[in-house]
């Protein structure tokens, strides 16, 4: 990430900063206030708008940033949601670091939902899965496409030969 502590001006009023859950979180985890406020906005959206179950504010010591864990319904497994500002720029290394250091119940996560927050509190969610890797080179893609086409052509020729053989057999039996 190019900017670890981006300027965040919460669009919510002073009641957000006075919320007991946010104050308790800040006392327990002395992270930067803006990150905690951003996480709390996402927490409120997941809890009150998206109706998630067992949501809780969490903190990753290794990342030095908060995240949210919760369930989309009562019977689904817990998920991790990482609040980000739309101005934050992530690298592949950052994303790999997130997967390495965000855990739920001491277990690494295989999916992280990125909650991208605009300064006006608009939220957009993006789901990321572990195992992200760079795309294949164009030459590799072309080679795979050619190999697939060749396999399909062999199958077509084989099917055509089987049809011809069956037609010949039917013609011989018919005469």
CSV table of N, CA, C and O in Angstrom, one decimal, residues 1 32 35 38-39 42-43 46 52 58-60 63-69 79-85 88 90 94-99 101-102 104 109 111-117 123-128:
chain,number,residue,atom,x,y,z
A,1,UNK,N,0.9,-1.2,0.0
A,1,UNK,CA,0.0,0.0,0.0
A,1,UNK,C,0.9,1.2,0.0
A,1,UNK,O,1.9,1.3,0.7
A,32,UNK,N,-5.0,3.7,14.4
A,32,UNK,CA,-5.3,5.1,14.0
A,32,UNK,C,-6.8,5.2,14.0
A,32,UNK,O,-7.6,4.3,13.6
A,35,UNK,N,-8.9,4.7,10.7
A,35,UNK,CA,-9.1,3.3,10.3
A,35,UNK,C,-10.2,2.7,11.1
A,35,UNK,O,-11.0,1.9,10.6
A,38,UNK,N,-13.6,4.0,9.9
A,38,UNK,CA,-13.9,3.4,8.6
A,38,UNK,C,-14.4,2.0,8.9
A,38,UNK,O,-15.4,1.6,8.3
A,39,UNK,N,-13.7,1.2,9.7
A,39,UNK,CA,-14.2,-0.1,10.0
A,39,UNK,C,-15.6,-0.1,10.7
A,39,UNK,O,-16.4,-1.0,10.4
A,42,UNK,N,-18.3,0.3,8.1
A,42,UNK,CA,-18.5,-1.0,7.4
A,42,UNK,C,-19.3,-2.0,8.3
A,42,UNK,O,-20.2,-2.6,7.9
A,43,UNK,N,-18.9,-2.0,9.6
A,43,UNK,CA,-19.5,-2.8,10.6
A,43,UNK,C,-21.0,-2.5,10.7
A,43,UNK,O,-21.9,-3.4,10.7
A,46,UNK,N,-22.8,-3.8,7.5
A,46,UNK,CA,-23.0,-5.2,7.5
A,46,UNK,C,-24.1,-5.6,8.5
A,46,UNK,O,-24.9,-6.5,8.3
A,52,UNK,N,-26.1,-9.1,8.6
A,52,UNK,CA,-25.1,-10.2,8.9
A,52,UNK,C,-25.3,-10.6,10.3
A,52,UNK,O,-25.8,-9.9,11.2
A,58,UNK,N,-12.7,-6.7,14.6
A,58,UNK,CA,-11.5,-7.4,14.9
A,58,UNK,C,-10.3,-6.5,14.5
A,58,UNK,O,-10.4,-5.5,13.9
A,59,UNK,N,-9.1,-7.0,15.0
A,59,UNK,CA,-7.9,-6.2,14.7
A,59,UNK,C,-6.7,-7.2,14.4
A,59,UNK,O,-6.5,-8.2,15.1
A,60,UNK,N,-6.0,-6.9,13.4
A,60,UNK,CA,-4.8,-7.6,13.0
A,60,UNK,C,-3.6,-6.9,13.5
A,60,UNK,O,-3.3,-5.8,13.0
A,63,UNK,N,-1.0,-6.5,10.6
A,63,UNK,CA,-1.3,-5.5,9.6
A,63,UNK,C,-1.5,-4.1,10.2
A,63,UNK,O,-1.6,-3.1,9.5
A,64,UNK,N,-1.7,-4.1,11.5
A,64,UNK,CA,-2.0,-2.8,12.2
A,64,UNK,C,-3.2,-2.1,11.7
A,64,UNK,O,-3.2,-0.9,11.5
A,65,UNK,N,-4.3,-2.9,11.5
A,65,UNK,CA,-5.5,-2.4,11.0
A,65,UNK,C,-6.7,-3.3,11.4
A,65,UNK,O,-6.5,-4.5,11.5
A,66,UNK,N,-7.8,-2.6,11.5
A,66,UNK,CA,-9.0,-3.4,11.9
A,66,UNK,C,-9.7,-4.1,10.6
A,66,UNK,O,-9.4,-3.7,9.5
A,67,UNK,N,-10.5,-5.1,10.9
A,67,UNK,CA,-11.3,-5.7,9.9
A,67,UNK,C,-12.5,-6.2,10.7
A,67,UNK,O,-12.6,-6.2,11.9
A,68,UNK,N,-13.5,-6.7,9.9
A,68,UNK,CA,-14.7,-7.2,10.5
A,68,UNK,C,-14.9,-8.7,10.1
A,68,UNK,O,-14.6,-9.1,9.0
A,69,UNK,N,-15.4,-9.4,11.1
A,69,UNK,CA,-15.7,-10.8,10.8
A,69,UNK,C,-17.2,-11.0,11.1
A,69,UNK,O,-17.8,-10.3,11.9
A,79,UNK,N,-16.9,-14.9,7.7
A,79,UNK,CA,-16.1,-14.2,6.6
A,79,UNK,C,-15.4,-13.0,7.2
A,79,UNK,O,-15.8,-12.4,8.1
A,80,UNK,N,-14.3,-12.6,6.5
A,80,UNK,CA,-13.5,-11.5,6.8
A,80,UNK,C,-13.8,-10.3,5.8
A,80,UNK,O,-13.9,-10.6,4.6
A,81,UNK,N,-14.0,-9.1,6.4
A,81,UNK,CA,-14.3,-8.0,5.5
A,81,UNK,C,-13.2,-6.9,5.9
A,81,UNK,O,-13.1,-6.6,7.1
A,82,UNK,N,-12.5,-6.5,5.0
A,82,UNK,CA,-11.4,-5.5,5.2
A,82,UNK,C,-11.8,-4.1,4.6
A,82,UNK,O,-11.9,-4.0,3.4
A,83,UNK,N,-12.0,-3.2,5.5
A,83,UNK,CA,-12.3,-1.8,5.0
A,83,UNK,C,-11.1,-1.1,4.4
A,83,UNK,O,-10.0,-1.2,4.9
A,84,UNK,N,-11.3,-0.5,3.2
A,84,UNK,CA,-10.3,0.2,2.5
A,84,UNK,C,-10.9,1.5,2.0
A,84,UNK,O,-12.1,1.6,1.7
A,85,UNK,N,-10.1,2.5,1.9
A,85,UNK,CA,-10.5,3.8,1.3
A,85,UNK,C,-10.3,3.6,-0.2
A,85,UNK,O,-9.4,2.9,-0.7
A,88,UNK,N,-6.8,4.2,-1.6
A,88,UNK,CA,-5.7,3.3,-1.3
A,88,UNK,C,-5.3,2.5,-2.5
A,88,UNK,O,-6.2,2.1,-3.2
A,90,UNK,N,-3.4,-0.8,-3.7
A,90,UNK,CA,-2.9,-2.1,-3.3
A,90,UNK,C,-2.0,-2.7,-4.3
A,90,UNK,O,-2.3,-2.6,-5.5
A,94,UNK,N,0.5,-6.7,-1.1
A,94,UNK,CA,-0.4,-6.3,0.0
A,94,UNK,C,-1.5,-7.3,0.1
A,94,UNK,O,-1.8,-7.7,1.2
A,95,UNK,N,-2.1,-7.7,-1.0
A,95,UNK,CA,-3.2,-8.7,-1.0
A,95,UNK,C,-2.7,-10.0,-0.4
A,95,UNK,O,-3.4,-10.6,0.5
A,96,UNK,N,-1.5,-10.5,-0.8
A,96,UNK,CA,-1.0,-11.7,-0.2
A,96,UNK,C,-0.8,-11.5,1.3
A,96,UNK,O,-1.0,-12.5,2.1
A,97,UNK,N,-0.3,-10.4,1.7
A,97,UNK,CA,-0.1,-10.1,3.2
A,97,UNK,C,-1.4,-10.1,3.9
A,97,UNK,O,-1.5,-10.7,5.0
A,98,UNK,N,-2.5,-9.6,3.3
A,98,UNK,CA,-3.8,-9.7,3.9
A,98,UNK,C,-4.2,-11.1,4.2
A,98,UNK,O,-4.7,-11.5,5.3
A,99,UNK,N,-4.0,-12.0,3.2
A,99,UNK,CA,-4.4,-13.4,3.3
A,99,UNK,C,-3.6,-14.1,4.4
A,99,UNK,O,-4.0,-15.0,5.0
A,101,UNK,N,-2.2,-12.7,7.1
A,101,UNK,CA,-2.4,-12.2,8.5
A,101,UNK,C,-3.8,-12.0,9.0
A,101,UNK,O,-4.0,-11.6,10.1
A,102,UNK,N,-4.8,-12.1,8.1
A,102,UNK,CA,-6.2,-12.0,8.6
A,102,UNK,C,-6.6,-13.4,8.9
A,102,UNK,O,-6.7,-14.3,8.0
A,104,UNK,N,-9.6,-15.8,11.3
A,104,UNK,CA,-10.9,-15.9,12.1
A,104,UNK,C,-10.8,-17.2,12.9
A,104,UNK,O,-10.6,-18.2,12.3
A,109,UNK,N,-8.0,-17.2,6.5
A,109,UNK,CA,-9.1,-17.1,5.6
A,109,UNK,C,-8.7,-17.4,4.1
A,109,UNK,O,-7.6,-17.2,3.7
A,111,UNK,N,-11.0,-16.4,1.7
A,111,UNK,CA,-11.7,-15.3,1.0
A,111,UNK,C,-11.7,-14.1,1.9
A,111,UNK,O,-11.9,-14.2,3.1
A,112,UNK,N,-11.5,-12.9,1.3
A,112,UNK,CA,-11.6,-11.6,2.0
A,112,UNK,C,-12.5,-10.7,1.2
A,112,UNK,O,-12.3,-10.6,-0.1
A,113,UNK,N,-13.4,-10.1,1.8
A,113,UNK,CA,-14.3,-9.2,1.1
A,113,UNK,C,-13.7,-7.8,1.4
A,113,UNK,O,-13.5,-7.4,2.5
A,114,UNK,N,-13.3,-7.1,0.3
A,114,UNK,CA,-12.8,-5.8,0.4
A,114,UNK,C,-13.9,-4.8,0.4
A,114,UNK,O,-14.7,-4.8,-0.5
A,115,UNK,N,-14.1,-4.0,1.5
A,115,UNK,CA,-15.1,-3.0,1.6
A,115,UNK,C,-14.5,-1.7,1.2
A,115,UNK,O,-13.8,-1.1,2.1
A,116,UNK,N,-14.7,-1.2,0.0
A,116,UNK,CA,-14.1,0.0,-0.5
A,116,UNK,C,-15.1,1.2,-0.1
A,116,UNK,O,-16.2,1.2,-0.5
A,117,UNK,N,-14.5,2.1,0.7
A,117,UNK,CA,-15.3,3.2,1.2
A,117,UNK,C,-15.0,4.5,0.6
A,117,UNK,O,-13.8,4.9,0.6
A,123,UNK,N,-20.3,2.5,0.0
A,123,UNK,CA,-19.6,1.3,0.1
A,123,UNK,C,-19.8,0.4,-1.1
A,123,UNK,O,-20.9,0.3,-1.6
A,124,UNK,N,-18.7,-0.2,-1.5
A,124,UNK,CA,-18.7,-1.2,-2.6
A,124,UNK,C,-17.9,-2.4,-2.1
A,124,UNK,O,-16.8,-2.2,-1.6
A,125,UNK,N,-18.5,-3.6,-2.3
A,125,UNK,CA,-17.8,-4.8,-1.8
A,125,UNK,C,-17.2,-5.6,-2.9
A,125,UNK,O,-17.9,-5.8,-3.9
A,126,UNK,N,-16.0,-6.1,-2.8
A,126,UNK,CA,-15.3,-6.9,-3.7
A,126,UNK,C,-14.8,-8.2,-3.0
A,126,UNK,O,-14.1,-8.0,-2.0
A,127,UNK,N,-15.1,-9.3,-3.5
A,127,UNK,CA,-14.7,-10.6,-2.9
A,127,UNK,C,-13.4,-11.0,-3.5
A,127,UNK,O,-13.3,-11.1,-4.8
A,128,UNK,N,-12.4,-11.3,-2.7
A,128,UNK,CA,-11.1,-11.8,-3.3
A,128,UNK,C,-10.9,-13.2,-2.7
A,128,UNK,O,-11.1,-13.4,-1.5
